[in-house]
Tab-separated table of C-alpha atoms in Angstrom:
chain	number	residue	atom	x	y	z
A	1303	MET	CA	0.000	0.000	0.000
A	1304	THR	CA	1.449	3.356	-1.051
A	1305	ALA	CA	1.796	6.229	1.346
A	1306	ILE	CA	0.251	8.816	-0.957
A	1307	THR	CA	-3.448	9.283	-1.656
A	1308	ILE	CA	-5.427	11.125	-4.308
A	1309	ALA	CA	-6.373	13.724	-1.713
A	1310	GLU	CA	-2.703	14.346	-0.935
A	1311	GLN	CA	-1.942	14.783	-4.652
A	1312	ASN	CA	-4.532	17.555	-4.937
A	1313	GLU	CA	-3.546	19.480	-1.801
A	1314	ASN	CA	-0.843	22.089	-1.456
A	1315	ILE	CA	2.273	19.981	-0.854
A	1316	PHE	CA	3.947	22.854	0.993
A	1317	LYS	CA	1.230	23.120	3.624
A	1318	GLY	CA	2.702	22.641	7.097
A	1319	THR	CA	6.303	22.274	5.853
A	1320	LEU	CA	7.780	25.640	6.905
A	1321	SER	CA	10.097	24.103	9.521
A	1322	GLN	CA	11.395	21.574	6.983
A	1323	LEU	CA	12.038	24.331	4.441
A	1324	LEU	CA	13.888	26.380	7.070
A	1325	ALA	CA	16.094	23.458	8.103
A	1326	VAL	CA	16.941	22.573	4.501
A	1327	PHE	CA	17.738	26.176	3.564
A	1328	ALA	CA	19.948	26.565	6.633
A	1329	GLY	CA	21.718	23.284	5.870
A	1330	THR	CA	22.421	23.895	2.167
A	1331	LEU	CA	24.167	27.290	2.210
A	1332	VAL	CA	27.445	25.374	2.110
A	1333	ALA	CA	26.332	23.987	-1.271
A	1334	VAL	CA	26.522	27.549	-2.668
A	1335	SER	CA	30.142	27.619	-1.481
A	1336	ASP	CA	30.763	24.225	-3.070
A	1337	GLY	CA	29.302	25.444	-6.367
A	1338	MET	CA	31.667	28.412	-6.256
A	1339	HIS	CA	34.592	25.995	-5.903
A	1340	TYR	CA	33.295	23.780	-8.732
A	1341	GLY	CA	33.103	26.685	-11.171
A	1342	TRP	CA	36.078	28.571	-9.683
A	1343	THR	CA	38.760	27.750	-12.245
A	1344	ALA	CA	36.771	28.931	-15.294
A	1345	PRO	CA	36.852	32.652	-14.380
A	1346	VAL	CA	39.888	32.573	-12.046
A	1347	LEU	CA	42.539	30.824	-14.160
A	1348	PRO	CA	42.559	33.505	-16.914
A	1349	ILE	CA	43.224	36.082	-14.148
A	1350	LEU	CA	45.988	34.047	-12.485
A	1351	LEU	CA	47.725	33.399	-15.814
A	1352	LYS	CA	47.977	37.129	-16.604
A	1353	PRO	CA	51.285	39.008	-16.063
A	1354	ASP	CA	49.679	41.146	-13.313
A	1355	SER	CA	48.258	38.117	-11.506
A	1356	PRO	CA	47.976	38.389	-7.688
A	1357	ILE	CA	49.585	34.904	-7.556
A	1358	LYS	CA	52.037	33.870	-10.260
A	1359	ILE	CA	51.249	30.447	-11.723
A	1360	ASN	CA	52.086	28.523	-14.907
A	1361	LYS	CA	49.799	26.397	-17.098
A	1362	TYR	CA	50.819	23.176	-15.317
A	1363	GLU	CA	49.925	24.650	-11.923
A	1364	GLY	CA	46.631	25.843	-13.409
A	1365	GLU	CA	45.754	22.255	-14.365
A	1366	TRP	CA	46.451	21.170	-10.781
A	1367	LEU	CA	44.157	23.887	-9.503
A	1368	GLU	CA	41.385	22.257	-11.573
A	1369	THR	CA	41.997	18.706	-10.368
A	1370	SER	CA	42.945	19.359	-6.724
A	1371	VAL	CA	39.272	19.647	-5.722
A	1372	MET	CA	38.510	16.198	-7.168
A	1373	VAL	CA	41.609	14.680	-5.548
A	1374	GLY	CA	40.588	16.100	-2.160
A	1375	ALA	CA	37.040	14.832	-2.613
A	1376	PHE	CA	38.295	11.314	-3.373
A	1377	VAL	CA	40.617	11.262	-0.347
A	1378	GLY	CA	37.785	12.587	1.795
A	1379	LEU	CA	35.512	9.641	0.926
A	1380	TRP	CA	36.778	7.524	3.798
A	1381	ILE	CA	36.536	10.361	6.329
A	1382	THR	CA	32.963	11.025	5.205
A	1383	MET	CA	32.005	7.360	5.518
A	1384	TYR	CA	33.222	7.363	9.126
A	1385	PHE	CA	31.815	10.691	10.319
A	1386	VAL	CA	28.236	10.637	8.974
A	1387	ASP	CA	27.430	7.645	11.196
A	1388	ARG	CA	29.662	8.485	14.168
A	1389	LEU	CA	29.040	12.241	14.434
A	1390	GLY	CA	25.591	12.219	12.888
A	1391	ARG	CA	24.178	14.038	9.876
A	1392	LYS	CA	23.906	17.466	11.503
A	1393	LYS	CA	27.404	17.577	13.022
A	1394	SER	CA	28.944	16.277	9.781
A	1395	ILE	CA	27.275	19.119	7.865
A	1396	LEU	CA	28.599	21.629	10.387
A	1397	LEU	CA	32.116	20.168	10.184
A	1398	ALA	CA	32.056	20.416	6.376
A	1399	THR	CA	30.832	24.022	6.613
A	1400	PHE	CA	33.583	24.974	9.089
A	1401	VAL	CA	36.273	23.536	6.798
A	1402	ALA	CA	34.747	25.346	3.805
A	1403	ALA	CA	34.942	28.656	5.713
A	1404	LEU	CA	38.659	28.106	6.463
A	1405	VAL	CA	39.281	27.297	2.788
A	1406	TRP	CA	37.922	30.666	1.653
A	1407	VAL	CA	40.111	32.426	4.215
A	1408	ALA	CA	43.193	30.572	2.917
A	1409	ILE	CA	42.416	31.405	-0.737
A	1410	GLY	CA	41.615	35.035	0.071
A	1411	LEU	CA	44.987	35.565	1.786
A	1412	GLN	CA	46.704	34.869	-1.594
A	1413	LEU	CA	49.971	33.765	0.009
A	1414	ARG	CA	51.323	31.081	-2.330
A	1415	VAL	CA	49.836	28.811	-4.996
A	1416	GLU	CA	50.856	25.727	-2.966
A	1417	TYR	CA	48.542	26.860	-0.163
A	1418	ILE	CA	45.688	27.186	-2.641
A	1419	PHE	CA	46.339	23.606	-3.873
A	1420	VAL	CA	45.930	22.369	-0.303
A	1421	ALA	CA	42.956	24.654	0.366
A	1422	ARG	CA	41.093	23.420	-2.722
A	1423	ALA	CA	41.816	19.813	-1.776
A	1424	PHE	CA	40.192	20.471	1.604
A	1425	ALA	CA	37.334	22.165	-0.240
A	1426	GLY	CA	36.830	18.942	-2.195
A	1427	ALA	CA	36.806	16.852	0.994
A	1428	ALA	CA	34.365	19.258	2.672
A	1429	GLY	CA	32.129	19.293	-0.393
A	1430	ASN	CA	32.115	15.501	-0.454
A	1431	MET	CA	31.002	15.337	3.177
A	1432	ALA	CA	28.330	17.992	2.646
A	1433	PHE	CA	26.932	16.245	-0.437
A	1434	VAL	CA	26.653	12.964	1.457
A	1435	ALA	CA	25.451	14.169	4.873
A	1436	THR	CA	23.012	16.834	3.629
A	1437	PRO	CA	20.929	14.624	1.279
A	1438	MET	CA	20.815	12.041	4.104
A	1439	TYR	CA	19.569	14.670	6.537
A	1440	ILE	CA	16.984	16.029	4.091
A	1441	ALA	CA	15.566	12.611	3.172
A	1442	GLU	CA	15.239	11.692	6.846
A	1443	ILE	CA	13.457	14.869	7.973
A	1444	ALA	CA	11.198	15.394	4.941
A	1445	GLU	CA	7.613	14.304	4.468
A	1446	HIS	CA	7.303	12.025	1.454
A	1447	LYS	CA	5.036	14.516	-0.358
A	1448	ILE	CA	7.839	17.090	-0.505
A	1449	ARG	CA	10.968	14.940	-0.224
A	1450	GLY	CA	11.888	15.222	-3.907
A	1451	PHE	CA	11.622	19.012	-3.878
A	1452	LEU	CA	13.654	19.408	-0.691
A	1453	SER	CA	16.321	16.924	-1.828
A	1454	SER	CA	16.785	18.805	-5.098
A	1455	LEU	CA	17.459	22.126	-3.340
A	1456	ILE	CA	21.080	21.227	-2.602
A	1457	TYR	CA	21.845	21.083	-6.331
A	1458	LEU	CA	19.910	24.284	-6.890
A	1459	MET	CA	22.061	26.019	-4.272
A	1460	MET	CA	25.190	24.625	-5.895
A	1461	LEU	CA	24.141	26.091	-9.255
A	1462	CYS	CA	23.613	29.463	-7.580
A	1463	GLY	CA	27.236	29.205	-6.424
A	1464	ILE	CA	28.405	28.638	-9.998
A	1465	ILE	CA	26.503	31.718	-11.214
A	1466	LEU	CA	27.912	33.705	-8.310
A	1467	VAL	CA	31.541	32.896	-9.061
A	1468	TYR	CA	31.062	33.366	-12.831
A	1469	THR	CA	29.633	36.872	-12.336
A	1470	VAL	CA	31.595	38.185	-9.349
A	1471	VAL	CA	35.171	37.157	-10.217
A	1472	PRO	CA	35.517	38.994	-13.583
A	1473	LEU	CA	34.004	42.210	-12.197
A	1474	THR	CA	35.579	42.604	-8.742
A	1475	PRO	CA	38.959	42.389	-6.976
A	1476	PHE	CA	40.196	38.840	-6.408
A	1477	TYR	CA	39.410	38.720	-2.693
A	1478	VAL	CA	35.707	39.669	-3.026
A	1479	HIS	CA	34.414	36.209	-3.932
A	1480	CYS	CA	36.388	34.786	-0.995
A	1481	VAL	CA	34.641	37.229	1.369
A	1482	ILE	CA	31.280	36.101	-0.050
A	1483	GLY	CA	32.254	32.463	0.533
A	1484	VAL	CA	33.195	33.199	4.156
A	1485	CYS	CA	29.921	35.066	4.746
A	1486	LEU	CA	27.823	32.207	3.346
A	1487	THR	CA	29.530	29.510	5.379
A	1488	CYS	CA	29.571	31.574	8.575
A	1489	THR	CA	25.852	32.265	8.174
A	1490	GLN	CA	25.239	28.516	8.095
A	1491	LEU	CA	27.498	28.013	11.126
A	1492	ILE	CA	25.382	30.542	13.022
A	1493	ILE	CA	21.907	29.317	11.973
A	1494	PHE	CA	22.160	25.565	11.410
A	1495	PRO	CA	23.207	24.558	14.978
A	1496	PHE	CA	19.667	25.529	16.057
A	1497	MET	CA	18.117	22.984	13.668
A	1498	PRO	CA	17.226	19.525	15.111
A	1499	GLU	CA	19.096	16.320	14.264
A	1500	SER	CA	17.490	13.708	11.991
A	1501	PRO	CA	14.847	11.614	13.834
A	1502	TYR	CA	15.967	8.532	11.875
A	1503	TYR	CA	19.534	8.920	13.103
A	1504	LEU	CA	18.447	9.478	16.719
A	1505	ILE	CA	16.244	6.369	16.699
A	1506	TYR	CA	19.126	4.436	15.166
A	1507	LYS	CA	21.236	5.600	18.133
A	1508	GLY	CA	18.514	4.692	20.652
A	1509	GLU	CA	17.371	8.243	21.506
A	1510	SER	CA	13.646	7.717	20.889
A	1511	GLU	CA	12.348	10.541	23.090
A	1512	ARG	CA	14.586	13.145	21.475
A	1513	ALA	CA	13.686	11.750	18.052
A	1514	GLY	CA	9.994	12.255	18.834
A	1515	ASN	CA	10.574	15.856	19.892
A	1516	ASN	CA	12.558	16.558	16.733
A	1517	LEU	CA	9.962	14.921	14.476
A	1518	GLU	CA	7.263	17.032	16.129
A	1519	TRP	CA	9.314	20.166	15.351
A	1520	PHE	CA	9.576	19.180	11.684
A	1521	ARG	CA	5.841	18.513	11.316
A	1522	SER	CA	2.833	20.793	11.565
A	1523	LYS	CA	1.404	21.147	15.076
A	1524	LYS	CA	-1.914	19.846	13.737
A	1525	VAL	CA	-0.342	16.532	12.676
A	1526	ASP	CA	-0.272	13.511	14.984
A	1527	ILE	CA	3.283	12.175	14.695
A	1528	SER	CA	2.744	9.002	16.739
A	1529	LYS	CA	2.041	6.769	13.729
A	1530	GLU	CA	4.943	8.164	11.701
A	1531	LEU	CA	7.280	7.806	14.678
A	1532	GLU	CA	6.253	4.161	15.131
A	1533	ASN	CA	6.781	3.520	11.422
A	1534	ILE	CA	10.283	4.993	11.646
A	1535	LYS	CA	11.044	2.873	14.721
A	1536	ASP	CA	9.805	-0.278	12.967
A	1537	ALA	CA	11.779	0.522	9.810
A	1538	VAL	CA	15.005	1.234	11.717
A	1539	ALA	CA	14.528	-1.864	13.909
A	1540	ARG	CA	14.077	-4.062	10.840
A	1541	GLN	CA	17.040	-2.491	9.052
A	1542	LYS	CA	19.267	-2.925	12.123
A	1543	THR	CA	18.688	-6.693	11.937
A	1544	GLU	CA	20.273	-6.692	8.498
A	1545	LYS	CA	23.989	-6.841	7.911
A	1546	GLY	CA	25.771	-3.519	7.741
A	1547	ASN	CA	29.308	-4.210	6.512
A	1548	LEU	CA	30.859	-2.613	3.447
A	1549	LYS	CA	30.828	-5.942	1.586
A	1550	ASP	CA	27.045	-6.151	2.126
A	1551	LEU	CA	26.691	-3.252	-0.262
A	1552	PHE	CA	27.631	-5.749	-2.983
A	1553	THR	CA	26.396	-9.092	-1.600
A	1554	VAL	CA	22.850	-8.140	-0.462
A	1555	PRO	CA	20.618	-7.914	-3.591
A	1556	SER	CA	18.641	-4.813	-2.525
A	1557	ASN	CA	21.821	-2.941	-1.553
A	1558	ARG	CA	23.532	-4.030	-4.754
A	1559	LYS	CA	20.604	-2.842	-6.872
A	1560	GLY	CA	20.587	0.547	-5.152
A	1561	PHE	CA	24.341	0.933	-5.599
A	1562	LEU	CA	24.165	-0.143	-9.264
A	1563	ILE	CA	21.464	2.444	-9.934
A	1564	MET	CA	23.472	5.215	-8.292
A	1565	THR	CA	26.706	4.187	-10.037
A	1566	ALA	CA	24.928	4.266	-13.395
A	1567	MET	CA	23.325	7.634	-12.619
A	1568	ASN	CA	26.579	9.233	-11.491
A	1569	PHE	CA	28.437	7.999	-14.574
A	1570	ALA	CA	25.526	9.056	-16.799
A	1571	GLN	CA	25.627	12.597	-15.416
A	1572	HIS	CA	29.250	13.137	-16.397
A	1573	PHE	CA	29.143	11.109	-19.604
A	1574	ALA	CA	26.288	13.362	-20.648
A	1575	GLY	CA	29.081	15.958	-20.775
A	1576	ILE	CA	28.266	18.270	-17.867
A	1577	SER	CA	31.815	18.517	-16.447
A	1578	VAL	CA	33.248	18.898	-19.953
A	1579	LEU	CA	30.919	21.772	-20.774
A	1580	LEU	CA	31.298	23.539	-17.423
A	1581	MET	CA	35.100	23.471	-17.613
A	1582	ASN	CA	35.539	23.944	-21.386
A	1583	LEU	CA	32.597	26.101	-22.465
A	1584	HIS	CA	34.815	28.944	-23.682
A	1585	ILE	CA	37.014	26.580	-25.716
A	1586	ILE	CA	34.054	24.713	-27.265
A	1587	LEU	CA	32.273	27.882	-28.402
A	1588	GLU	CA	35.513	29.343	-29.773
A	1589	ALA	CA	36.177	26.094	-31.675
A	1590	ALA	CA	32.637	26.293	-33.075
A	1591	GLY	CA	33.458	29.718	-34.493
A	1592	SER	CA	30.455	31.281	-32.810
A	1593	ILE	CA	30.241	35.033	-33.402
A	1594	TYR	CA	27.007	35.662	-31.552
A	1595	LEU	CA	27.964	35.474	-27.876
A	1596	GLN	CA	31.167	36.222	-25.965
A	1597	PRO	CA	32.512	33.345	-23.782
A	1598	ASN	CA	32.060	35.196	-20.462
A	1599	SER	CA	28.467	36.089	-21.339
A	1600	ALA	CA	27.829	32.541	-22.551
A	1601	ALA	CA	29.094	31.069	-19.269
A	1602	VAL	CA	26.792	33.267	-17.183
A	1603	LEU	CA	23.795	32.590	-19.453
A	1604	PHE	CA	24.567	28.844	-19.378
A	1605	SER	CA	24.522	28.782	-15.574
A	1606	ILE	CA	21.334	30.900	-15.423
A	1607	MET	CA	19.608	28.471	-17.794
A	1608	MET	CA	20.656	25.581	-15.550
A	1609	VAL	CA	19.279	27.274	-12.445
A	1610	SER	CA	15.975	28.053	-14.189
A	1611	SER	CA	15.623	24.463	-15.332
A	1612	ALA	CA	16.625	23.141	-11.910
A	1613	CYS	CA	13.912	25.278	-10.275
A	1614	THR	CA	11.347	23.789	-12.668
A	1615	ALA	CA	12.602	20.261	-11.950
A	1616	SER	CA	12.484	20.751	-8.180
A	1617	ILE	CA	8.817	21.742	-8.416
A	1618	CYS	CA	7.876	18.971	-10.882
A	1619	ILE	CA	9.799	16.083	-9.335
A	1620	ASP	CA	7.135	15.252	-6.733
A	1621	LYS	CA	4.304	15.769	-9.209
A	1622	TYR	CA	5.458	13.875	-12.306
A	1623	GLY	CA	7.912	11.448	-10.711
A	1624	ARG	CA	11.614	10.686	-10.995
A	1625	LYS	CA	11.498	8.281	-13.970
A	1626	THR	CA	9.480	10.565	-16.239
A	1627	LEU	CA	11.858	13.484	-15.751
A	1628	LEU	CA	14.914	11.243	-16.160
A	1629	ILE	CA	13.776	9.656	-19.429
A	1630	LEU	CA	12.640	12.984	-20.908
A	1631	SER	CA	15.913	14.628	-19.872
A	1632	CYS	CA	18.064	11.830	-21.332
A	1633	ILE	CA	16.345	11.932	-24.723
A	1634	LEU	CA	16.383	15.726	-25.082
A	1635	THR	CA	19.990	15.985	-23.849
A	1636	ALA	CA	21.009	13.318	-26.392
A	1637	VAL	CA	19.443	15.366	-29.200
A	1638	CYS	CA	21.311	18.535	-28.142
A	1639	LEU	CA	24.636	16.685	-27.988
A	1640	LEU	CA	23.997	14.985	-31.336
A	1641	VAL	CA	23.339	18.318	-33.066
A	1642	ILE	CA	26.588	19.741	-31.611
A	1643	ALA	CA	28.483	16.639	-32.815
A	1644	VAL	CA	27.028	16.906	-36.342
A	1645	TYR	CA	27.919	20.618	-36.467
A	1646	PHE	CA	31.568	19.927	-35.588
A	1647	ASN	CA	31.584	17.016	-38.050
A	1648	LEU	CA	30.475	19.332	-40.875
A	1649	LYS	CA	32.925	22.055	-39.828
A	1650	ASN	CA	35.854	19.641	-39.686
A	1651	CYS	CA	34.907	18.246	-43.114
A	1652	GLY	CA	35.374	21.683	-44.636
A	1653	PHE	CA	31.781	22.930	-44.873
A	1654	ASP	CA	31.235	26.685	-44.468
A	1655	THR	CA	29.440	26.885	-41.125
A	1656	ILE	CA	29.734	30.607	-40.448
A	1657	GLN	CA	26.063	31.234	-41.259
A	1658	ILE	CA	24.936	28.516	-38.841
A	1659	SER	CA	27.516	29.155	-36.107
A	1660	TRP	CA	24.591	30.089	-33.859
A	1661	ILE	CA	23.569	26.416	-33.690
A	1662	PRO	CA	26.147	25.195	-31.125
A	1663	THR	CA	25.471	28.228	-28.902
A	1664	VAL	CA	21.724	27.579	-28.940
A	1665	CYS	CA	22.233	23.838	-28.406
A	1666	VAL	CA	24.529	24.441	-25.439
A	1667	MET	CA	21.862	26.628	-23.816
A	1668	LEU	CA	19.132	24.083	-24.573
A	1669	TYR	CA	21.445	21.408	-23.168
A	1670	ALA	CA	21.601	23.342	-19.878
A	1671	CYS	CA	17.792	23.204	-19.644
A	1672	CYS	CA	17.378	19.599	-20.787
A	1673	PHE	CA	20.154	18.217	-18.585
A	1674	LYS	CA	19.026	19.927	-15.390
A	1675	ILE	CA	15.355	18.996	-15.778
A	1676	GLY	CA	16.234	15.374	-14.973
A	1677	LEU	CA	19.779	14.035	-15.261
A	1678	GLY	CA	21.170	16.937	-13.295
A	1679	MET	CA	18.628	16.780	-10.443
A	1680	VAL	CA	17.067	13.334	-10.010
A	1681	PRO	CA	20.247	11.425	-9.002
A	1682	ILE	CA	20.783	13.585	-5.881
A	1683	VAL	CA	17.190	12.780	-4.867
A	1684	LEU	CA	17.590	9.047	-5.525
A	1685	THR	CA	20.890	8.745	-3.678
A	1686	ALA	CA	19.189	9.627	-0.373
A	1687	GLU	CA	16.238	7.318	-1.040
A	1688	LEU	CA	17.730	4.029	-2.201
A	1689	PHE	CA	19.845	2.956	0.781
A	1690	SER	CA	18.646	1.652	4.133
A	1691	THR	CA	19.580	3.462	7.359
A	1692	LYS	CA	22.396	1.036	8.086
A	1693	MET	CA	23.868	1.260	4.573
A	1694	LYS	CA	23.453	4.988	3.878
A	1695	ALA	CA	26.991	5.952	4.910
A	1696	TYR	CA	28.610	3.255	2.758
A	1697	GLY	CA	26.241	3.526	-0.186
A	1698	MET	CA	26.068	7.300	-0.507
A	1699	THR	CA	29.799	7.817	0.080
A	1700	LEU	CA	30.881	5.228	-2.486
A	1701	ALA	CA	28.271	6.531	-4.926
A	1702	ASP	CA	29.835	9.968	-4.456
A	1703	GLY	CA	33.211	8.357	-5.166
A	1704	CYS	CA	31.816	7.052	-8.461
A	1705	TYR	CA	30.669	10.608	-9.207
A	1706	ILE	CA	34.231	11.896	-8.754
A	1707	VAL	CA	35.784	9.105	-10.848
A	1708	ALA	CA	33.209	9.634	-13.613
A	1709	SER	CA	33.985	13.361	-13.678
A	1710	LEU	CA	37.723	12.774	-14.094
A	1711	LEU	CA	37.199	10.038	-16.722
A	1712	SER	CA	34.778	12.100	-18.794
A	1713	ILE	CA	37.224	15.024	-18.937
A	1714	LEU	CA	40.129	12.708	-19.793
A	1715	ILE	CA	38.183	10.919	-22.560
A	1716	TYR	CA	36.999	14.246	-23.975
A	1717	GLN	CA	40.579	15.539	-24.133
A	1718	ARG	CA	41.948	12.347	-25.725
A	1719	LEU	CA	39.174	11.986	-28.327
A	1720	THR	CA	39.304	15.683	-29.230
A	1721	ASP	CA	43.093	15.669	-29.638
A	1722	SER	CA	43.270	12.426	-31.635
A	1723	LEU	CA	40.029	12.348	-33.675
A	1724	GLY	CA	38.192	15.653	-33.454
A	1725	MET	CA	35.771	17.505	-31.194
A	1726	GLU	CA	32.694	15.814	-32.674
A	1727	TYR	CA	33.580	12.333	-31.383
A	1728	PRO	CA	33.176	12.917	-27.632
A	1729	PHE	CA	29.801	14.538	-28.325
A	1730	TYR	CA	28.689	11.522	-30.374
A	1731	LEU	CA	29.753	9.315	-27.455
A	1732	PHE	CA	27.933	11.452	-24.883
A	1733	SER	CA	24.763	11.418	-27.010
A	1734	ILE	CA	24.761	7.608	-27.259
A	1735	ILE	CA	25.287	7.241	-23.502
A	1736	CYS	CA	22.303	9.536	-22.833
A	1737	LEU	CA	20.057	7.302	-24.949
A	1738	LEU	CA	21.342	4.167	-23.194
A	1739	THR	CA	20.630	5.843	-19.850
A	1740	ALA	CA	17.022	6.434	-20.914
A	1741	VAL	CA	16.651	2.708	-21.649
A	1742	PHE	CA	18.300	1.781	-18.331
A	1743	THR	CA	15.976	4.122	-16.452
A	1744	HIS	CA	12.874	2.639	-18.070
A	1745	LEU	CA	13.895	-0.969	-17.417
A	1746	TYR	CA	15.683	-0.860	-14.069
A	1747	ILE	CA	14.997	2.198	-11.900
A	1748	PRO	CA	11.907	2.039	-9.632
A	1749	GLU	CA	9.614	5.051	-9.251
A	1750	THR	CA	10.066	6.420	-5.715
A	1751	LYS	CA	7.590	9.315	-5.920
A	1752	GLY	CA	5.194	9.260	-2.978
A	1753	LYS	CA	6.876	6.279	-1.300
A	1754	THR	CA	8.198	6.198	2.256
A	1755	LEU	CA	11.855	5.230	2.720
A	1756	GLU	CA	10.727	1.845	4.070
A	1757	GLU	CA	8.458	1.223	1.058
A	1758	ILE	CA	11.377	1.959	-1.261
A	1759	GLN	CA	13.430	-0.707	0.542
A	1760	MET	CA	10.590	-3.184	0.024
A	1761	ILE	CA	10.496	-2.343	-3.691
A	1762	LEU	CA	14.246	-2.954	-4.000
A	1763	LYS	CA	13.771	-6.288	-2.226
A	1764	GLY	CA	10.993	-7.210	-4.669
A	1765	LYS	CA	8.313	-7.349	-1.953
A	1766	LEU	CA	6.191	-4.490	-3.362
């Protein structure tokens, strides 16, 4: 029996959810900081490579500035896996936010490039912890009717960070964006400690009374929480009887299915070309010979289009479901990438493309919308839904590790294919992978809209 009724579908899903919205907003400000780090090199490297740079670097050091975040995130996987269960979701988020604040201070001081390497590595580790602990926290405090919307907000905040760094860095002194990063993270450090810990986590730790008080805070005063609290207790009690070792992520069928889905989704995101486009947008548009939009303007417009699409997805995800948005996104993204590939194919074959040089620019902007409506948003929602309480730390952390590996591989493959064969070939590859992802989604991924976390576990076990 599903947890959602026709009456619930027709009511205002935001009714009585103000406390949940407040907690999620307070807990995701660090995602804005993480988005600033993710997009940081695009506007910053051209400044640092200039003769009047505040910190002298060479091209090789610039490449390390790009990859140091990913290296730090990968190293931080094991720390994240340990802390989210030992410290709890809330304290892990606060720890990640504190580290992120120190990182912006270190970058803003502009002492030496070696310090920035280390700072960005710590930024990667902090971002990894935040993007594991925060979706966990959100999924465990949210009502099922609004869980998809709330879970998608962390990505929306990250996109706001990308826009922020793209617009602020070219127009202001170097230290300004660092001050903004410190202000954001310090605001979270001031507000978020007043938010309650996850009731799921507290019940898992045997603190039932405190869990009940926290659940009551997250729900409307008119709602009787006794039934929901008992359901959470029953779900956690059942899940605690299951094995909870790292190897069980691969040997238990339901855990293995959840991990396979998240691995596929994380690889699909990057092999749909998102990291390649975010980090090489200027180069791609210049190679296309586009005369209609300057690279800096294109980067800002690209990020604005992503945010707009992400806002639409966050509203639609609990209404139309995860699978519908994913399949639609995969197909439309594949079309955008295919058109870009065909354009470069024609250009490299000697065709005069100057009159149609607007096509890649338009397709890149359409790509931003199509990607974020599903592929760019749904995986972060699923990652907090598919693992049981006992396996969340292992499953979500290793899934995040797959995300990092996929990002590095997609960039490497793009560079190798472009250098050896031509720029059209990686886009052909990305288009094919998007279509395969649509098929995978249709055949393998369960619809989790309107389901409780316990019902989702039963679906993965084949009992619903």
